[in-house]
Amino acid sequence: EAGVAQSPRYKIIEKRQSVAFWCNPISGHATLYWYQQILGQGPKLLIQFQNNGVVDDSQLPKDRFSAERLKGVDSTLKIQPAKLEDSAVYLCASSLGGQGSEKLFFGSGTQLSVL
Amino acid sequence: GNSVTQMEGPVTLSEEAFLTINCTYTATGYPSLFWYVQYPGEGLQLLLKATKADDKGSNKGFEATYRKETTSFHLEKGSVQVSDSAVYFCALSGATNKLIFGTGTLLAVQP
């Protein structure tokens, strides 16, 4: 079975530029998550979708970050404008139904460097 | 709010040594508890989980027991191998499957 696909793998931008990340979850998975992992820290949830609706975006910096999940499948996470502190690995994950004990499947992540 | 605290690394062991990585949590209700592992150059993957008190999760020789009385979920393995070198994350999840991770513990196993 194909895993969670993310692109690009690496991205280097200057501060105040914009950037977008793409995620294709496992086929049939209703729930999609975007996590931010800063070096030396555990992943932090940015946003959780159930199909194409938002379940939780309480930790998404909405003044600069946006995300969408069109048609309940692929998702895009955008940062505009980027700040130095946005340098991190952005992880996409998916799960079948979104229940509390479910296993999450993670992509390999996009490593963002903001200079 | 919910949170996870795990021991800081790096943890350096010789092959066949006994491993313990401590994890404690703070949560309302009855969360599910997880250990995820990140091998070098790979994405996070689930290692084991436990969904209720006194449950023991196990996989690949690793074990962890859900201890509600001590709010702990320590990871153990009796004999580590070089191939176990990775970053290990303790995590919890409430009803909405919002995973909250600890900071991760780097394990380095030397031959």
PDB file of C-alpha atoms in Angstrom:
ATOM      1  CA  GLU A   1       0.000   0.000   0.000  1.00  0.00           C
ATOM      2  CA  ALA A   2       1.300   3.466  -0.864  1.00  0.00           C
ATOM      3  CA  GLY A   3       2.212   5.646   2.073  1.00  0.00           C
ATOM      4  CA  VAL A   4       1.644   9.328   2.749  1.00  0.00           C
ATOM      5  CA  ALA A   5       3.320  11.360   0.026  1.00  0.00           C
ATOM      6  CA  GLN A   6       4.744  14.811   0.638  1.00  0.00           C
ATOM      7  CA  SER A   7       6.533  17.306  -1.562  1.00  0.00           C
ATOM      8  CA  PRO A   8       8.898  18.983  -1.822  1.00  0.00           C
ATOM      9  CA  ARG A   9      11.415  17.155   0.345  1.00  0.00           C
ATOM     10  CA  TYR A  10      13.463  20.266   1.019  1.00  0.00           C
ATOM     11  CA  LYS A  11      12.803  23.972   0.601  1.00  0.00           C
ATOM     12  CA  ILE A  12      15.014  26.977   1.240  1.00  0.00           C
ATOM     13  CA  ILE A  13      13.494  30.460   1.137  1.00  0.00           C
ATOM     14  CA  GLU A  14      14.242  33.924   2.442  1.00  0.00           C
ATOM     15  CA  LYS A  15      12.149  35.524   5.177  1.00  0.00           C
ATOM     16  CA  ARG A  16       9.005  37.266   3.987  1.00  0.00           C
ATOM     17  CA  GLN A  17       8.715  34.933   0.996  1.00  0.00           C
ATOM     18  CA  SER A  18       5.838  32.517   0.646  1.00  0.00           C
ATOM     19  CA  VAL A  19       5.983  28.724   0.447  1.00  0.00           C
ATOM     20  CA  ALA A  20       3.547  25.847  -0.041  1.00  0.00           C
ATOM     21  CA  PHE A  21       3.711  22.190   0.880  1.00  0.00           C
ATOM     22  CA  TRP A  22       1.650  19.409  -0.603  1.00  0.00           C
ATOM     23  CA  CYS A  23       0.378  16.168   0.933  1.00  0.00           C
ATOM     24  CA  ASN A  24      -1.392  13.143  -0.507  1.00  0.00           C
ATOM     25  CA  PRO A  25      -2.692  10.880   2.278  1.00  0.00           C
ATOM     26  CA  ILE A  26      -3.234   7.154   2.128  1.00  0.00           C
ATOM     27  CA  SER A  27      -6.222   6.309  -0.026  1.00  0.00           C
ATOM     28  CA  GLY A  28      -9.403   6.020   2.012  1.00  0.00           C
ATOM     29  CA  HIS A  29      -8.072   7.853   5.072  1.00  0.00           C
ATOM     30  CA  ALA A  30     -10.630  10.389   6.236  1.00  0.00           C
ATOM     31  CA  THR A  31      -8.406  12.291   8.654  1.00  0.00           C
ATOM     32  CA  LEU A  32      -5.382  14.354   7.661  1.00  0.00           C
ATOM     33  CA  TYR A  33      -2.970  16.187   9.965  1.00  0.00           C
ATOM     34  CA  TRP A  34      -0.214  18.750   9.521  1.00  0.00           C
ATOM     35  CA  TYR A  35       2.493  18.820  12.201  1.00  0.00           C
ATOM     36  CA  GLN A  36       5.416  21.182  12.683  1.00  0.00           C
ATOM     37  CA  GLN A  37       8.614  19.679  14.109  1.00  0.00           C
ATOM     38  CA  ILE A  38      11.237  22.180  15.175  1.00  0.00           C
ATOM     39  CA  LEU A  39      14.740  20.782  15.656  1.00  0.00           C
ATOM     40  CA  GLY A  40      15.074  19.160  19.080  1.00  0.00           C
ATOM     41  CA  GLN A  41      11.336  19.210  19.774  1.00  0.00           C
ATOM     42  CA  GLY A  42       8.464  16.824  19.304  1.00  0.00           C
ATOM     43  CA  PRO A  43       5.972  17.372  16.496  1.00  0.00           C
ATOM     44  CA  LYS A  44       3.259  19.934  17.218  1.00  0.00           C
ATOM     45  CA  LEU A  45      -0.164  19.685  15.607  1.00  0.00           C
ATOM     46  CA  LEU A  46      -0.984  22.643  13.358  1.00  0.00           C
ATOM     47  CA  ILE A  47      -4.267  21.522  11.852  1.00  0.00           C
ATOM     48  CA  GLN A  48      -6.456  18.430  11.658  1.00  0.00           C
ATOM     49  CA  PHE A  49      -8.996  17.760   8.892  1.00  0.00           C
ATOM     50  CA  GLN A  50     -11.811  15.246   8.926  1.00  0.00           C
ATOM     51  CA  ASN A  51     -12.640  14.778   5.239  1.00  0.00           C
ATOM     52  CA  ASN A  52     -12.585  18.397   4.037  1.00  0.00           C
ATOM     53  CA  GLY A  53     -13.677  20.001   7.313  1.00  0.00           C
ATOM     54  CA  VAL A  54     -11.381  21.411   9.990  1.00  0.00           C
ATOM     55  CA  VAL A  55     -11.493  19.573  13.340  1.00  0.00           C
ATOM     56  CA  ASP A  56      -8.728  21.460  15.145  1.00  0.00           C
ATOM     57  CA  ASP A  57      -6.660  24.465  14.079  1.00  0.00           C
ATOM     58  CA  SER A  58      -6.102  25.948  17.516  1.00  0.00           C
ATOM     59  CA  GLN A  59      -2.299  26.040  17.142  1.00  0.00           C
ATOM     60  CA  LEU A  60      -2.179  27.264  13.551  1.00  0.00           C
ATOM     61  CA  PRO A  61      -0.763  30.823  13.331  1.00  0.00           C
ATOM     62  CA  LYS A  62      -3.606  32.029  11.168  1.00  0.00           C
ATOM     63  CA  ASP A  63      -2.051  35.403  10.376  1.00  0.00           C
ATOM     64  CA  ARG A  64       0.543  33.655   8.195  1.00  0.00           C
ATOM     65  CA  PHE A  65      -0.380  29.977   7.871  1.00  0.00           C
ATOM     66  CA  SER A  66      -3.272  28.564   5.870  1.00  0.00           C
ATOM     67  CA  ALA A  67      -4.271  25.061   4.872  1.00  0.00           C
ATOM     68  CA  GLU A  68      -6.923  23.494   2.738  1.00  0.00           C
ATOM     69  CA  ARG A  69      -8.047  20.028   1.852  1.00  0.00           C
ATOM     70  CA  LEU A  70     -10.000  20.148  -1.360  1.00  0.00           C
ATOM     71  CA  LYS A  71     -12.399  17.282  -2.039  1.00  0.00           C
ATOM     72  CA  GLY A  72     -11.296  15.625   1.177  1.00  0.00           C
ATOM     73  CA  VAL A  73      -8.157  14.107  -0.336  1.00  0.00           C
ATOM     74  CA  ASP A  74      -4.966  16.107  -1.018  1.00  0.00           C
ATOM     75  CA  SER A  75      -3.968  18.989   1.195  1.00  0.00           C
ATOM     76  CA  THR A  76      -1.829  22.095   0.871  1.00  0.00           C
ATOM     77  CA  LEU A  77      -0.188  24.029   3.707  1.00  0.00           C
ATOM     78  CA  LYS A  78       0.944  27.579   2.932  1.00  0.00           C
ATOM     79  CA  ILE A  79       3.077  30.076   4.810  1.00  0.00           C
ATOM     80  CA  GLN A  80       2.922  33.723   3.775  1.00  0.00           C
ATOM     81  CA  PRO A  81       5.065  35.578   4.733  1.00  0.00           C
ATOM     82  CA  ALA A  82       7.643  33.223   6.257  1.00  0.00           C
ATOM     83  CA  LYS A  83       9.631  34.088   9.360  1.00  0.00           C
ATOM     84  CA  LEU A  84      12.951  32.727  10.562  1.00  0.00           C
ATOM     85  CA  GLU A  85      11.217  30.793  13.340  1.00  0.00           C
ATOM     86  CA  ASP A  86       9.209  28.833  10.751  1.00  0.00           C
ATOM     87  CA  SER A  87      12.328  26.798   9.951  1.00  0.00           C
ATOM     88  CA  ALA A  88      11.235  23.238  10.761  1.00  0.00           C
ATOM     89  CA  VAL A  89      10.160  19.941   9.283  1.00  0.00           C
ATOM     90  CA  TYR A  90       6.505  19.939   8.248  1.00  0.00           C
ATOM     91  CA  LEU A  91       4.953  16.516   8.611  1.00  0.00           C
ATOM     92  CA  CYS A  92       1.733  15.322   7.072  1.00  0.00           C
ATOM     93  CA  ALA A  93      -0.059  12.324   8.538  1.00  0.00           C
ATOM     94  CA  SER A  94      -3.308  10.497   7.902  1.00  0.00           C
ATOM     95  CA  SER A  95      -5.530   8.044   9.718  1.00  0.00           C
ATOM     96  CA  LEU A  96      -8.548   6.011   8.806  1.00  0.00           C
ATOM     97  CA  GLY A  97     -11.289   7.571  10.918  1.00  0.00           C
ATOM     98  CA  GLY A  98      -9.908  10.014  13.474  1.00  0.00           C
ATOM     99  CA  GLN A  99     -10.643   8.032  16.645  1.00  0.00           C
ATOM    100  CA  GLY A 100      -8.473   8.502  19.736  1.00  0.00           C
ATOM    101  CA  SER A 101      -6.660   5.173  19.610  1.00  0.00           C
ATOM    102  CA  GLU A 102      -5.941   5.088  15.907  1.00  0.00           C
ATOM    103  CA  LYS A 103      -2.540   4.725  14.324  1.00  0.00           C
ATOM    104  CA  LEU A 104      -1.278   7.701  12.368  1.00  0.00           C
ATOM    105  CA  PHE A 105       0.732   7.168   9.191  1.00  0.00           C
ATOM    106  CA  PHE A 106       3.350   9.846   8.602  1.00  0.00           C
ATOM    107  CA  GLY A 107       5.005  11.103   5.460  1.00  0.00           C
ATOM    108  CA  SER A 108       8.737  11.782   5.300  1.00  0.00           C
ATOM    109  CA  GLY A 109       8.192  15.497   5.776  1.00  0.00           C
ATOM    110  CA  THR A 110       9.281  18.717   4.114  1.00  0.00           C
ATOM    111  CA  GLN A 111      12.325  20.365   5.641  1.00  0.00           C
ATOM    112  CA  LEU A 112      11.967  24.143   5.451  1.00  0.00           C
ATOM    113  CA  SER A 113      14.884  26.522   5.986  1.00  0.00           C
ATOM    114  CA  VAL A 114      14.063  30.225   6.217  1.00  0.00           C
ATOM    115  CA  LEU A 115      17.131  32.449   5.782  1.00  0.00           C
TER     116      LEU A 115
ATOM    117  CA  GLY B   1      -4.000  20.711  29.188  1.00  0.00           C
ATOM    118  CA  ASN B   2      -2.630  17.360  28.093  1.00  0.00           C
ATOM    119  CA  SER B   3       1.146  16.956  27.990  1.00  0.00           C
ATOM    120  CA  VAL B   4       3.917  14.366  27.776  1.00  0.00           C
ATOM    121  CA  THR B   5       7.309  14.439  29.457  1.00  0.00           C
ATOM    122  CA  GLN B   6      10.042  12.040  28.435  1.00  0.00           C
ATOM    123  CA  MET B   7      13.641  11.622  29.484  1.00  0.00           C
ATOM    124  CA  GLU B   8      16.180  13.652  27.629  1.00  0.00           C
ATOM    125  CA  GLY B   9      18.807  12.048  25.498  1.00  0.00           C
ATOM    126  CA  PRO B  10      20.960  11.086  24.009  1.00  0.00           C
ATOM    127  CA  VAL B  11      20.981   7.622  25.478  1.00  0.00           C
ATOM    128  CA  THR B  12      24.074   5.665  24.476  1.00  0.00           C
ATOM    129  CA  LEU B  13      24.160   1.908  25.054  1.00  0.00           C
ATOM    130  CA  SER B  14      26.233  -1.045  24.011  1.00  0.00           C
ATOM    131  CA  GLU B  15      24.634  -3.788  21.969  1.00  0.00           C
ATOM    132  CA  GLU B  16      22.603  -6.273  24.082  1.00  0.00           C
ATOM    133  CA  ALA B  17      22.210  -3.783  26.942  1.00  0.00           C
ATOM    134  CA  PHE B  18      18.850  -3.206  28.651  1.00  0.00           C
ATOM    135  CA  LEU B  19      16.931  -0.110  27.588  1.00  0.00           C
ATOM    136  CA  THR B  20      14.509   2.061  29.531  1.00  0.00           C
ATOM    137  CA  ILE B  21      13.182   5.375  28.252  1.00  0.00           C
ATOM    138  CA  ASN B  22      10.948   7.081  30.783  1.00  0.00           C
ATOM    139  CA  CYS B  23       7.690   8.770  29.845  1.00  0.00           C
ATOM    140  CA  THR B  24       5.079  10.385  32.060  1.00  0.00           C
ATOM    141  CA  TYR B  25       1.919  12.166  31.054  1.00  0.00           C
ATOM    142  CA  THR B  26      -0.709  14.631  32.221  1.00  0.00           C
ATOM    143  CA  ALA B  27      -4.177  14.226  30.809  1.00  0.00           C
ATOM    144  CA  THR B  28      -7.860  14.529  31.547  1.00  0.00           C
ATOM    145  CA  GLY B  29      -9.951  11.448  31.055  1.00  0.00           C
ATOM    146  CA  TYR B  30      -8.477   8.250  29.682  1.00  0.00           C
ATOM    147  CA  PRO B  31      -6.053   8.904  26.848  1.00  0.00           C
ATOM    148  CA  SER B  32      -4.454   6.358  24.555  1.00  0.00           C
ATOM    149  CA  LEU B  33      -0.669   6.156  24.833  1.00  0.00           C
ATOM    150  CA  PHE B  34       1.837   5.550  22.071  1.00  0.00           C
ATOM    151  CA  TRP B  35       5.503   5.174  21.277  1.00  0.00           C
ATOM    152  CA  TYR B  36       6.530   6.342  17.815  1.00  0.00           C
ATOM    153  CA  VAL B  37      10.004   5.813  16.357  1.00  0.00           C
ATOM    154  CA  GLN B  38      11.923   7.797  13.754  1.00  0.00           C
ATOM    155  CA  TYR B  39      14.817   5.921  12.143  1.00  0.00           C
ATOM    156  CA  PRO B  40      17.507   7.993  10.418  1.00  0.00           C
ATOM    157  CA  GLY B  41      16.217   9.416   7.159  1.00  0.00           C
ATOM    158  CA  GLU B  42      12.723   7.980   7.616  1.00  0.00           C
ATOM    159  CA  GLY B  43       9.321   9.231   8.718  1.00  0.00           C
ATOM    160  CA  LEU B  44       7.714   8.653  12.088  1.00  0.00           C
ATOM    161  CA  GLN B  45       6.146   5.252  12.537  1.00  0.00           C
ATOM    162  CA  LEU B  46       4.111   3.680  15.281  1.00  0.00           C
ATOM    163  CA  LEU B  47       6.104   1.297  17.472  1.00  0.00           C
ATOM    164  CA  LEU B  48       3.444   0.275  19.999  1.00  0.00           C
ATOM    165  CA  LYS B  49       0.362   1.553  21.794  1.00  0.00           C
ATOM    166  CA  ALA B  50      -1.904   0.937  24.775  1.00  0.00           C
ATOM    167  CA  THR B  51      -5.461   2.173  25.078  1.00  0.00           C
ATOM    168  CA  LYS B  52      -6.401   1.533  28.703  1.00  0.00           C
ATOM    169  CA  ALA B  53      -4.882   1.153  32.147  1.00  0.00           C
ATOM    170  CA  ASP B  54      -2.661  -1.914  32.688  1.00  0.00           C
ATOM    171  CA  ASP B  55      -2.539  -2.660  28.945  1.00  0.00           C
ATOM    172  CA  LYS B  56       0.891  -3.651  27.674  1.00  0.00           C
ATOM    173  CA  GLY B  57       1.903  -2.679  24.172  1.00  0.00           C
ATOM    174  CA  SER B  58       4.674  -4.668  22.520  1.00  0.00           C
ATOM    175  CA  ASN B  59       6.445  -4.833  19.184  1.00  0.00           C
ATOM    176  CA  LYS B  60       9.921  -5.810  17.920  1.00  0.00           C
ATOM    177  CA  GLY B  61      11.006  -6.750  21.447  1.00  0.00           C
ATOM    178  CA  PHE B  62       9.952  -3.380  22.891  1.00  0.00           C
ATOM    179  CA  GLU B  63       7.331  -3.176  25.639  1.00  0.00           C
ATOM    180  CA  ALA B  64       5.498  -0.448  27.532  1.00  0.00           C
ATOM    181  CA  THR B  65       2.781  -0.738  30.185  1.00  0.00           C
ATOM    182  CA  TYR B  66       0.039   1.880  30.710  1.00  0.00           C
ATOM    183  CA  ARG B  67       0.309   2.757  34.420  1.00  0.00           C
ATOM    184  CA  LYS B  68      -2.526   5.035  35.449  1.00  0.00           C
ATOM    185  CA  GLU B  69      -1.482   5.175  39.105  1.00  0.00           C
ATOM    186  CA  THR B  70       1.908   6.644  38.173  1.00  0.00           C
ATOM    187  CA  THR B  71       0.758   8.271  34.887  1.00  0.00           C
ATOM    188  CA  SER B  72       3.636   6.568  33.108  1.00  0.00           C
ATOM    189  CA  PHE B  73       4.310   4.623  29.923  1.00  0.00           C
ATOM    190  CA  HIS B  74       8.003   3.714  30.063  1.00  0.00           C
ATOM    191  CA  LEU B  75       9.568   2.011  27.043  1.00  0.00           C
ATOM    192  CA  GLU B  76      11.751  -1.049  27.673  1.00  0.00           C
ATOM    193  CA  LYS B  77      13.737  -3.573  25.690  1.00  0.00           C
ATOM    194  CA  GLY B  78      15.770  -6.368  27.142  1.00  0.00           C
ATOM    195  CA  SER B  79      18.575  -6.443  24.569  1.00  0.00           C
ATOM    196  CA  VAL B  80      19.089  -3.575  22.135  1.00  0.00           C
ATOM    197  CA  GLN B  81      20.658  -3.892  18.715  1.00  0.00           C
ATOM    198  CA  VAL B  82      22.531  -1.381  16.571  1.00  0.00           C
ATOM    199  CA  SER B  83      19.493  -1.282  14.294  1.00  0.00           C
ATOM    200  CA  ASP B  84      17.409   0.155  17.188  1.00  0.00           C
ATOM    201  CA  SER B  85      19.324   3.431  16.953  1.00  0.00           C
ATOM    202  CA  ALA B  86      16.654   6.062  16.348  1.00  0.00           C
ATOM    203  CA  VAL B  87      14.667   8.849  17.993  1.00  0.00           C
ATOM    204  CA  TYR B  88      11.798   7.598  20.172  1.00  0.00           C
ATOM    205  CA  PHE B  89       8.731   9.740  20.864  1.00  0.00           C
ATOM    206  CA  CYS B  90       6.166   9.138  23.580  1.00  0.00           C
ATOM    207  CA  ALA B  91       2.708  10.491  22.722  1.00  0.00           C
ATOM    208  CA  LEU B  92      -0.861  10.576  23.961  1.00  0.00           C
ATOM    209  CA  SER B  93      -4.176  11.014  22.245  1.00  0.00           C
ATOM    210  CA  GLY B  94      -7.593  11.997  23.498  1.00  0.00           C
ATOM    211  CA  ALA B  95     -10.967  11.407  21.932  1.00  0.00           C
ATOM    212  CA  THR B  96     -10.329  13.484  18.794  1.00  0.00           C
ATOM    213  CA  ASN B  97      -7.070  11.694  17.934  1.00  0.00           C
ATOM    214  CA  LYS B  98      -5.018  14.846  18.482  1.00  0.00           C
ATOM    215  CA  LEU B  99      -1.583  13.360  19.139  1.00  0.00           C
ATOM    216  CA  ILE B 100       0.552  15.249  21.646  1.00  0.00           C
ATOM    217  CA  PHE B 101       4.214  14.293  21.507  1.00  0.00           C
ATOM    218  CA  GLY B 102       7.072  14.446  23.947  1.00  0.00           C
ATOM    219  CA  THR B 103      10.348  16.016  22.890  1.00  0.00           C
ATOM    220  CA  GLY B 104      11.907  12.746  21.750  1.00  0.00           C
ATOM    221  CA  THR B 105      14.838  10.684  23.021  1.00  0.00           C
ATOM    222  CA  LEU B 106      17.765   9.868  20.774  1.00  0.00           C
ATOM    223  CA  LEU B 107      19.041   6.307  21.278  1.00  0.00           C
ATOM    224  CA  ALA B 108      22.487   5.395  19.964  1.00  0.00           C
ATOM    225  CA  VAL B 109      23.495   1.734  20.192  1.00  0.00           C
ATOM    226  CA  GLN B 110      27.155   0.945  19.734  1.00  0.00           C
ATOM    227  CA  PRO B 111      28.469  -2.452  18.561  1.00  0.00           C
TER     228      PRO B 111
END
